[in-house]
JSON list of C-alpha atoms in Angstrom, two decimals:
[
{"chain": "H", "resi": 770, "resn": "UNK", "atom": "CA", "xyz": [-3.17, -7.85, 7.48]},
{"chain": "H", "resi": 771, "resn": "UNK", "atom": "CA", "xyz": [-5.16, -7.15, 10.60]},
{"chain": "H", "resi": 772, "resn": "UNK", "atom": "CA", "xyz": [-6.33, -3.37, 11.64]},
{"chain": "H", "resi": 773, "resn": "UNK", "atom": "CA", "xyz": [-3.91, -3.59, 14.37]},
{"chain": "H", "resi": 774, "resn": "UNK", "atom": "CA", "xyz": [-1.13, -4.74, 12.44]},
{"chain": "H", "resi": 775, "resn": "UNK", "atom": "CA", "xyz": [-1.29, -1.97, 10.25]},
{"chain": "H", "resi": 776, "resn": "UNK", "atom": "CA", "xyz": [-1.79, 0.66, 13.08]},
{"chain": "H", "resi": 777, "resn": "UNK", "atom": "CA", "xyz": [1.48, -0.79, 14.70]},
{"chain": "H", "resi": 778, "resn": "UNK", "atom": "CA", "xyz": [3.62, -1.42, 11.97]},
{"chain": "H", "resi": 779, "resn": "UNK", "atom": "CA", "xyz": [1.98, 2.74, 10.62]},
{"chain": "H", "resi": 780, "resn": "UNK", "atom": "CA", "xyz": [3.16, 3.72, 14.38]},
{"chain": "H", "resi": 781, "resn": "UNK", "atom": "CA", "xyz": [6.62, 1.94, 14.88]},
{"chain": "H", "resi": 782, "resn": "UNK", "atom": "CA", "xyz": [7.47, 3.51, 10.98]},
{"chain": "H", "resi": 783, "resn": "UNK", "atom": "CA", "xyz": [6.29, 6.70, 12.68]},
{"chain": "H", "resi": 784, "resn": "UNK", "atom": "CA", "xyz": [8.84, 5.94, 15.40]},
{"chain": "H", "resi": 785, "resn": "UNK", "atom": "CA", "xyz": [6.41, 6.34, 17.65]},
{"chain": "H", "resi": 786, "resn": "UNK", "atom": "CA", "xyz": [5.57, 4.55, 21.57]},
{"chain": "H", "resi": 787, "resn": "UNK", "atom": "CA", "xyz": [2.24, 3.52, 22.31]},
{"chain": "H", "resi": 788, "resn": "UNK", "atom": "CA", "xyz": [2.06, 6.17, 24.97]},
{"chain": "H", "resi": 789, "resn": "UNK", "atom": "CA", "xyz": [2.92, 9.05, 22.17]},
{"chain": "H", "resi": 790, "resn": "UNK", "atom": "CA", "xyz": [0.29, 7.86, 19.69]},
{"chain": "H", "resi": 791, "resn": "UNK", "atom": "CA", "xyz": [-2.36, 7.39, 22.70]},
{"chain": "H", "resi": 792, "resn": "UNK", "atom": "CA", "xyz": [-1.55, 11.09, 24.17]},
{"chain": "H", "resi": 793, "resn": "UNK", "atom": "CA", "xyz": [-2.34, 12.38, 20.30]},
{"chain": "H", "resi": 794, "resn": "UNK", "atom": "CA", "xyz": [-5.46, 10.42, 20.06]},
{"chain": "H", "resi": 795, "resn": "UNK", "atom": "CA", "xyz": [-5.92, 12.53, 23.06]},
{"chain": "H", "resi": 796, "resn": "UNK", "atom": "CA", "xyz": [-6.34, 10.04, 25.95]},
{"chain": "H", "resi": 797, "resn": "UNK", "atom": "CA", "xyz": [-4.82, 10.69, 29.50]},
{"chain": "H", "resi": 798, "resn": "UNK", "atom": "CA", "xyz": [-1.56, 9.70, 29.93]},
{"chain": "H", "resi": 799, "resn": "UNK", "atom": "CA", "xyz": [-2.38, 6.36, 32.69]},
{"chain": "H", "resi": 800, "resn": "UNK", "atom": "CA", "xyz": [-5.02, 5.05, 29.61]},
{"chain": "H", "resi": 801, "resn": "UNK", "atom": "CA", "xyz": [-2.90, 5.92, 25.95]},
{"chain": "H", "resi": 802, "resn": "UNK", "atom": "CA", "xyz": [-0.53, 3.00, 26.07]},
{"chain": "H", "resi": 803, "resn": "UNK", "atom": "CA", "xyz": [-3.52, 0.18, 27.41]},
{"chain": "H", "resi": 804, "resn": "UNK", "atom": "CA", "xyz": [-5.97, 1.91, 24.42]},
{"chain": "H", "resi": 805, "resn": "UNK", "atom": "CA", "xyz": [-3.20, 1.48, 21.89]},
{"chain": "H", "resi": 806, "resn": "UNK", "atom": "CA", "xyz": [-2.37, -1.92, 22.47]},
{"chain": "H", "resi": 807, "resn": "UNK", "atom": "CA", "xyz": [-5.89, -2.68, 22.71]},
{"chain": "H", "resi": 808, "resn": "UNK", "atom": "CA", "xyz": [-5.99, -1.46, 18.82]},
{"chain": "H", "resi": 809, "resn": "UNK", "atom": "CA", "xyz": [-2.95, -3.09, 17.81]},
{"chain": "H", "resi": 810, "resn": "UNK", "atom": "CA", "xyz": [-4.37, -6.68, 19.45]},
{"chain": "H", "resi": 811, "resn": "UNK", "atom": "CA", "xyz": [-7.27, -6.81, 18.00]},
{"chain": "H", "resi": 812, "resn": "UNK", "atom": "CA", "xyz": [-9.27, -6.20, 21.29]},
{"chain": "H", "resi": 813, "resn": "UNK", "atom": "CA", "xyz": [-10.84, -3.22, 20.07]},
{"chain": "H", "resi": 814, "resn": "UNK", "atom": "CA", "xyz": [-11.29, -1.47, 16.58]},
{"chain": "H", "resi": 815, "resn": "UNK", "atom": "CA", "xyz": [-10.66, 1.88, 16.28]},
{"chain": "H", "resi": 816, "resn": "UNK", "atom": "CA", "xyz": [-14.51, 3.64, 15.08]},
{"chain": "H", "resi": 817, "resn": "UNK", "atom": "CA", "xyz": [-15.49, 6.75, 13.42]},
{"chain": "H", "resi": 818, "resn": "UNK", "atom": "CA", "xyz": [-13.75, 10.05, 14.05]},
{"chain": "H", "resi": 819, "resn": "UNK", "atom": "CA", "xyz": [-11.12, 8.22, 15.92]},
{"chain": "H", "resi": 820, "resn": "UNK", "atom": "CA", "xyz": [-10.30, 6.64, 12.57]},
{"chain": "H", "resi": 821, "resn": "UNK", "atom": "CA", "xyz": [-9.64, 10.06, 11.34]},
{"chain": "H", "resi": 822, "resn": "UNK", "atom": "CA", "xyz": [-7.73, 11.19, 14.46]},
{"chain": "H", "resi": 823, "resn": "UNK", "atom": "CA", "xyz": [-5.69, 8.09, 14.26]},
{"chain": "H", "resi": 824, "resn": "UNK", "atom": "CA", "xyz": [-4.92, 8.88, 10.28]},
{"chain": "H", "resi": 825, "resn": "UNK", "atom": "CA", "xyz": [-4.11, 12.22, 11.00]},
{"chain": "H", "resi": 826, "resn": "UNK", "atom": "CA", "xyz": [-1.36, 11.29, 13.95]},
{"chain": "H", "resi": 827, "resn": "UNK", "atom": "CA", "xyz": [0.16, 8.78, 11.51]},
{"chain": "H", "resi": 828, "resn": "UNK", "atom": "CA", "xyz": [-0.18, 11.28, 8.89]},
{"chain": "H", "resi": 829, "resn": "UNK", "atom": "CA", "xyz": [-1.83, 8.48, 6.58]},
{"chain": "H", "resi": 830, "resn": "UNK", "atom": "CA", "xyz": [-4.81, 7.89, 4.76]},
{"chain": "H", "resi": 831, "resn": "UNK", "atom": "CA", "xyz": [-7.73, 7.01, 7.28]},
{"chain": "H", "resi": 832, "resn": "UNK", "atom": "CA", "xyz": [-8.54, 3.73, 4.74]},
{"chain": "H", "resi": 833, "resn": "UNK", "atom": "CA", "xyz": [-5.71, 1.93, 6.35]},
{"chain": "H", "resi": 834, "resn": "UNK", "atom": "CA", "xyz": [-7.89, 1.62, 9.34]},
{"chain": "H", "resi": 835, "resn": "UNK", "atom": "CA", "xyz": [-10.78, 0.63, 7.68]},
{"chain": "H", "resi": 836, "resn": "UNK", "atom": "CA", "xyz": [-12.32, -2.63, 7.32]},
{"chain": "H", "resi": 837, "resn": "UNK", "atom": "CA", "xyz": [-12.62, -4.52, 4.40]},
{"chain": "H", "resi": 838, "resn": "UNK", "atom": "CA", "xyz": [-16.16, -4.30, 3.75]},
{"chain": "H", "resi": 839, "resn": "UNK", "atom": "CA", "xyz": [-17.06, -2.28, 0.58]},
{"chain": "H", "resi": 840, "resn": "UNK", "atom": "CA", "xyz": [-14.04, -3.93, -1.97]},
{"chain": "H", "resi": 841, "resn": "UNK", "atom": "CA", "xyz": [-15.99, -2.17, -4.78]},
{"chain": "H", "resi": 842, "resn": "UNK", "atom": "CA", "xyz": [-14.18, 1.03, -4.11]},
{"chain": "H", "resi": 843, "resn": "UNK", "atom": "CA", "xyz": [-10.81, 1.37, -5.99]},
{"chain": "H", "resi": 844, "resn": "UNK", "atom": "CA", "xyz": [-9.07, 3.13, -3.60]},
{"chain": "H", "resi": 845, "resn": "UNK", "atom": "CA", "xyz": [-10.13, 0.37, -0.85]},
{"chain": "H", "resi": 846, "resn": "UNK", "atom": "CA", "xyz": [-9.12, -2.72, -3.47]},
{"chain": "H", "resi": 847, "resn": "UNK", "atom": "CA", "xyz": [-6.25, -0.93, -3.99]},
{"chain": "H", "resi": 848, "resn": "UNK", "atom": "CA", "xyz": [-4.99, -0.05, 0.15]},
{"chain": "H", "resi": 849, "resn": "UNK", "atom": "CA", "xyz": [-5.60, -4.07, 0.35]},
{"chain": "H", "resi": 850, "resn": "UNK", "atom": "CA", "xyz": [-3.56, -4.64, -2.44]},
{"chain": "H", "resi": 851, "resn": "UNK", "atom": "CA", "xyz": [-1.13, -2.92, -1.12]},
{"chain": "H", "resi": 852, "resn": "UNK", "atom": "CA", "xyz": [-1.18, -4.61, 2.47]},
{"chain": "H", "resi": 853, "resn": "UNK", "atom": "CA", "xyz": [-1.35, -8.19, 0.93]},
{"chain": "H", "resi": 854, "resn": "UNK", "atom": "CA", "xyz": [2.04, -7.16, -0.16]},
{"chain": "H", "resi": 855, "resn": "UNK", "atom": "CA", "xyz": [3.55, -6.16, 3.22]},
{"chain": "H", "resi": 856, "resn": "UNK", "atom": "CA", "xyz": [1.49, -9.55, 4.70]},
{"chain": "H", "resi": 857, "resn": "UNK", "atom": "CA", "xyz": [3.64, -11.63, 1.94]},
{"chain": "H", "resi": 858, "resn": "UNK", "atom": "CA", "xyz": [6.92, -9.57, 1.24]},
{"chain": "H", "resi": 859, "resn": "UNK", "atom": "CA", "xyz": [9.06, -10.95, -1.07]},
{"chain": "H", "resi": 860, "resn": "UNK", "atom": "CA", "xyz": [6.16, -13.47, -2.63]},
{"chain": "H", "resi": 861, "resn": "UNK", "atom": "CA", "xyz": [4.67, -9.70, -4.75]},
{"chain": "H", "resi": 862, "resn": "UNK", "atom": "CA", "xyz": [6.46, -9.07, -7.48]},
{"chain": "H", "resi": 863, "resn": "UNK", "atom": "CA", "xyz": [4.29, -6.30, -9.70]},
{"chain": "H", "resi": 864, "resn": "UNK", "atom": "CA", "xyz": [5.32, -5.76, -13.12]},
{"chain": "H", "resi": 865, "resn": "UNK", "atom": "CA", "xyz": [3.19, -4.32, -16.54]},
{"chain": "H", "resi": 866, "resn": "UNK", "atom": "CA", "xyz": [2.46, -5.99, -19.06]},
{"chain": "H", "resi": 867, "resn": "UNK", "atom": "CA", "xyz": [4.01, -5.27, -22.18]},
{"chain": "H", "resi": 868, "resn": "UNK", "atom": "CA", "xyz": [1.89, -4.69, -25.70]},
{"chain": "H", "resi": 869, "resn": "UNK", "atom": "CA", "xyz": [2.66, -6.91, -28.53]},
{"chain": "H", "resi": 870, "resn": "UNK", "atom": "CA", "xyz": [0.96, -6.93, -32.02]},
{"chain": "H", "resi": 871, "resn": "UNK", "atom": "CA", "xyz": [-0.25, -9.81, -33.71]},
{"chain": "H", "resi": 872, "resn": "UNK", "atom": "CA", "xyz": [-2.78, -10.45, -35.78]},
{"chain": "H", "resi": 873, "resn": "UNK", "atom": "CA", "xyz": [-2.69, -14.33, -36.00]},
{"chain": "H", "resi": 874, "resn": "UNK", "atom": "CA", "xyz": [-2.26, -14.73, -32.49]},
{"chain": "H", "resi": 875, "resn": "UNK", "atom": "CA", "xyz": [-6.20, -15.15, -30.94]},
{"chain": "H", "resi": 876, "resn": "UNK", "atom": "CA", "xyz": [-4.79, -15.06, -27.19]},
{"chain": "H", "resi": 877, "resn": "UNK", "atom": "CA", "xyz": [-5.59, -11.37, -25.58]},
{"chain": "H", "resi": 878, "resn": "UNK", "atom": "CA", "xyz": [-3.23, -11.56, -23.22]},
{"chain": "H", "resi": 879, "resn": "UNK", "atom": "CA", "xyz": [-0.38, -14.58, -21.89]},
{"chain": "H", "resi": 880, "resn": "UNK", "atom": "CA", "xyz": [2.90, -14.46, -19.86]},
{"chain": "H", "resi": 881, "resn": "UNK", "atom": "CA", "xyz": [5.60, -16.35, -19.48]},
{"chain": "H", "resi": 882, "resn": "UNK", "atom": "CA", "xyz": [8.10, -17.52, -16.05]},
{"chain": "H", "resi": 883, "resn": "UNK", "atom": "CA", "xyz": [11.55, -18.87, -16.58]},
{"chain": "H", "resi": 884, "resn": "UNK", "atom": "CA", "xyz": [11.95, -21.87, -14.61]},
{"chain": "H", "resi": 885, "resn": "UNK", "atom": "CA", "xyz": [15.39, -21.65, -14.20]},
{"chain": "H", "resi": 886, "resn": "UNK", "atom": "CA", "xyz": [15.24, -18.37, -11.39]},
{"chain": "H", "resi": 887, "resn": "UNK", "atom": "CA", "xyz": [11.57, -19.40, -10.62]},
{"chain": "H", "resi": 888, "resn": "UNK", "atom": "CA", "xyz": [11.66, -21.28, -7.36]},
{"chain": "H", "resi": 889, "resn": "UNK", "atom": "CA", "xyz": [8.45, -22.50, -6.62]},
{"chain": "H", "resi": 890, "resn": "UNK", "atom": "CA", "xyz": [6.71, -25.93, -8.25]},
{"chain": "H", "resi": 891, "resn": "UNK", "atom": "CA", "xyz": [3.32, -24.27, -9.45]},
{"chain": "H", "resi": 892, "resn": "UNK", "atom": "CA", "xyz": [3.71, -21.45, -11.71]},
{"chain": "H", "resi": 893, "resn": "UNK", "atom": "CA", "xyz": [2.22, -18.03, -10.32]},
{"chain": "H", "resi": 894, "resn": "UNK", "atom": "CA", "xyz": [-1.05, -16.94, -11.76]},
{"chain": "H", "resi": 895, "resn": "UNK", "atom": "CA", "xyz": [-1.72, -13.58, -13.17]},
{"chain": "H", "resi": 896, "resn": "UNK", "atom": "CA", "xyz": [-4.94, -11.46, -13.53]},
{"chain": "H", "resi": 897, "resn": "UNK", "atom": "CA", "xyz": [-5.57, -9.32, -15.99]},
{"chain": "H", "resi": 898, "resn": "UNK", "atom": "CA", "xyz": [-8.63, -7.15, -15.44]},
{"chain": "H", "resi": 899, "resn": "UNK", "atom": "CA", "xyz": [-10.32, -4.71, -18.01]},
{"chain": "H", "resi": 900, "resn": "UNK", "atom": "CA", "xyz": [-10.65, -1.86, -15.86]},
{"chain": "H", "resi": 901, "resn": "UNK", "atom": "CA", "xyz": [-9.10, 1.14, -17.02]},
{"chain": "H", "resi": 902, "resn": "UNK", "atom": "CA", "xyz": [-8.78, 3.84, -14.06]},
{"chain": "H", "resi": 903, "resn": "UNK", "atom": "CA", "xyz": [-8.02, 0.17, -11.63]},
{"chain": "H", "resi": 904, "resn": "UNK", "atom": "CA", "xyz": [-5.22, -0.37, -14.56]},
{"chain": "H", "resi": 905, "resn": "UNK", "atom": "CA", "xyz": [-3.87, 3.17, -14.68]},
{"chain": "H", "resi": 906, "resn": "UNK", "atom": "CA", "xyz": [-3.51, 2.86, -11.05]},
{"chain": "H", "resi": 907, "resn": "UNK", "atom": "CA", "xyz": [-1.87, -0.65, -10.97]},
{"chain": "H", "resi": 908, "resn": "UNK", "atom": "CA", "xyz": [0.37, 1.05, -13.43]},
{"chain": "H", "resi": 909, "resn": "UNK", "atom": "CA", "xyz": [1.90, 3.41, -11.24]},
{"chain": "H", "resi": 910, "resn": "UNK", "atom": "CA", "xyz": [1.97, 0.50, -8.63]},
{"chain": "H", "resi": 911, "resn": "UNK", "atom": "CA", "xyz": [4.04, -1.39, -10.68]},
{"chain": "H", "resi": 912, "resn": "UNK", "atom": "CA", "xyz": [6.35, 1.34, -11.54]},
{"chain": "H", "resi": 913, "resn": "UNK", "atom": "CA", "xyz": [7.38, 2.64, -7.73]},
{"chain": "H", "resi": 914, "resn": "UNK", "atom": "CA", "xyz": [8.11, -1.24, -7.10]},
{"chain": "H", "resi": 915, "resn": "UNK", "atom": "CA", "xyz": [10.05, -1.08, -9.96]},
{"chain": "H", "resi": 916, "resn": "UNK", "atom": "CA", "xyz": [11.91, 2.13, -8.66]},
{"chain": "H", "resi": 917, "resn": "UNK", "atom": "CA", "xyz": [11.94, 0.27, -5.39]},
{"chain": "H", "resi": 918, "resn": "UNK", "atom": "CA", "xyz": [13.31, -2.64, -6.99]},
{"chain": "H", "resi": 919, "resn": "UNK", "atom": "CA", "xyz": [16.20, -0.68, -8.92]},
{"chain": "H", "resi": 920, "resn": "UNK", "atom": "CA", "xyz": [16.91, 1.12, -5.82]},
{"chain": "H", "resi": 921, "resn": "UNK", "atom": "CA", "xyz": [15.77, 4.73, -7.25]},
{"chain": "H", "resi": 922, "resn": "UNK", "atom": "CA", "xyz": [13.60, 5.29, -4.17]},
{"chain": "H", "resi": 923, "resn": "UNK", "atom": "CA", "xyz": [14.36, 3.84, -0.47]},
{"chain": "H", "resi": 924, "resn": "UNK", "atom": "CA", "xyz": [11.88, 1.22, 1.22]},
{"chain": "H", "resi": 925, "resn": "UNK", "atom": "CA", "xyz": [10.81, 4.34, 3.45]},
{"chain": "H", "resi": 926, "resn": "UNK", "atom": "CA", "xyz": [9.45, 6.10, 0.05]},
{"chain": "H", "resi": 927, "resn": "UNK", "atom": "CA", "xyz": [7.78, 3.09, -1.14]},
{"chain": "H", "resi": 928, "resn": "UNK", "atom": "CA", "xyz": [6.16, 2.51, 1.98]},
{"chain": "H", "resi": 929, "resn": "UNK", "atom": "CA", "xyz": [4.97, 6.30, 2.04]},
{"chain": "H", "resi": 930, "resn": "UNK", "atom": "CA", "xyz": [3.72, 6.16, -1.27]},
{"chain": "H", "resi": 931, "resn": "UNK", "atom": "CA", "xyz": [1.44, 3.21, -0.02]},
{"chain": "H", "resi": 932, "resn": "UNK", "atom": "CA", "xyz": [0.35, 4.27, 3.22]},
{"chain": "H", "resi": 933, "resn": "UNK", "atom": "CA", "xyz": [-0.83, 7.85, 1.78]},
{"chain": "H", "resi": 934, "resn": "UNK", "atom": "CA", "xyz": [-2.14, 6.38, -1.38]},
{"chain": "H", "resi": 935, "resn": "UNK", "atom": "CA", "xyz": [-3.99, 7.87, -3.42]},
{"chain": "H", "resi": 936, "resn": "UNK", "atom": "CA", "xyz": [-2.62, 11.70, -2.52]},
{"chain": "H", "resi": 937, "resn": "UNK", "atom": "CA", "xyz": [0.81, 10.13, -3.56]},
{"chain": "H", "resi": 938, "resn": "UNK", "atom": "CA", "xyz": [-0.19, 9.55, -7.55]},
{"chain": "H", "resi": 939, "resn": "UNK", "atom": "CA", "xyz": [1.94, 11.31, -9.98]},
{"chain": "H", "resi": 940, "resn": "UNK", "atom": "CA", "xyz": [0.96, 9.00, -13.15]},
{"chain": "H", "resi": 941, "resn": "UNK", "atom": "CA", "xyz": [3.14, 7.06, -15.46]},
{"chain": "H", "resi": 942, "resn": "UNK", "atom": "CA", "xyz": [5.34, 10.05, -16.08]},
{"chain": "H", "resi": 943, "resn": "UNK", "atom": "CA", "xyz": [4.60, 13.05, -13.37]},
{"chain": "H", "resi": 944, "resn": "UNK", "atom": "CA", "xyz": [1.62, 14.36, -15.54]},
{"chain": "H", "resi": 945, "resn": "UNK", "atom": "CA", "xyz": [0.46, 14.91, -11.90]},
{"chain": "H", "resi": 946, "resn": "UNK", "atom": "CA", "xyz": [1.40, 16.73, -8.88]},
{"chain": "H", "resi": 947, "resn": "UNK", "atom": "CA", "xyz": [1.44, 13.93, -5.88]},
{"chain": "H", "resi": 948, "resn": "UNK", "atom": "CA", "xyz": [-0.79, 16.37, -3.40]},
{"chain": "H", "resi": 949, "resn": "UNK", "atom": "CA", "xyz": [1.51, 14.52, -0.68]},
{"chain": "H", "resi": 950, "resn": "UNK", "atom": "CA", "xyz": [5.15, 15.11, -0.47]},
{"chain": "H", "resi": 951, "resn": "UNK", "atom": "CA", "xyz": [6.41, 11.49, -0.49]},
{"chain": "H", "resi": 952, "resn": "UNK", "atom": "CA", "xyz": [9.77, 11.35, -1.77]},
{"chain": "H", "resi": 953, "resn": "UNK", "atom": "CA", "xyz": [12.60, 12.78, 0.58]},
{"chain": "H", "resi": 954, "resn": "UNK", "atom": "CA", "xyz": [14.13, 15.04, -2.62]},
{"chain": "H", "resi": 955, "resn": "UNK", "atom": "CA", "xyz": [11.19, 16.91, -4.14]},
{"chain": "H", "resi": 956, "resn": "UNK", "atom": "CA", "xyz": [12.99, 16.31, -7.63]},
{"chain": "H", "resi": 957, "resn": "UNK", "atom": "CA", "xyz": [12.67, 12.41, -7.14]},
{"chain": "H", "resi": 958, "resn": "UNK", "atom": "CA", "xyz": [16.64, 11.94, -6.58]}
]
């Protein structure tokens, strides 16, 4: 998904006009609207501080707005991850992988789909990568789709969680305190 896509679909989430999130970014009233649709076309890419100032008035993380160049970062893989998934909505489905123990089996890892509720004529592919902190973080992924999913958190929270990502973690089991209040109950209810 495009830079402007994200800043639009970030700003109409917000509830906000393009005149309202142009005044914030601090232009005059006559230029906020024509500078915001500007950034949400395409035209022009929002640079440097007003990155920041953008973040901050959409009260996301500032990565959203940045391009794709440095993938090696796991917070940047990750924010891409995460908006190939509102690019292909229902097509995602994130799940863990479960640990199984056998000792004549020589496969590391292997899946299975049931054709019978699987739709499509090619069977999906999976990746596995051997990256511990990009696992741990997938992790959590998988489990607020999977509250998502079982309706123990609204698409609102879900999207929140994303968009403010990674001052949202709590880890598998709250062994942290998310340092961004993302859930509308505190208690996760």
């Amino acid at each position: 998904m495009q830079i402007g896509e994200r800043i639009k679909k970030i700003r109409t989430f917000r509830h906000l006009t393009q005149s309202e999130l142009g005044t914030m970014l601090g232009f005059t009233d006559s230029f906020a609207k024509q500078r915001i649709s500007q950034y949400e076309s395409g035209y022009r890419l929002p640079k440097g501080k007003t990155i920041l100032t953008l973040a901050n008035a959409l009260n996301c993380n500032p990565i959203n707005f940045e391009e794709a160049k440095n993938l090696g970062s796991l917070e940047k893989s990750m924010t891409e991850l995460f908006w190939l998934e509102e690019l292909l909505g229902n097509s995602f489905v994130i799940f863990p992988l479960n640990n199984y123990f056998d000792k004549q089996d020589s496969r590391h890892i292997y899946g299975f789909v049931n054709e019978y509720t699987y739709s499509e004529t090619v069977p999906p592919i999976a990746i596995a990568i051997k990256y511990n902190e990009l696992n741990r973080q997938m992790y959590e992924w998988a489990l607020r789709y999977q509250e998502l999913q079982q309706h123990l958190i609204s698409f609102e929270e879900y999207f929140e969680w994303k968009i403010n990502w990674p001052k949202t973690c709590e880890g598998e089991s709250g062994q942290f305190t998310s340092e961004f209040q993302w859930r509308k109950s505190p208690n996760g209810n």
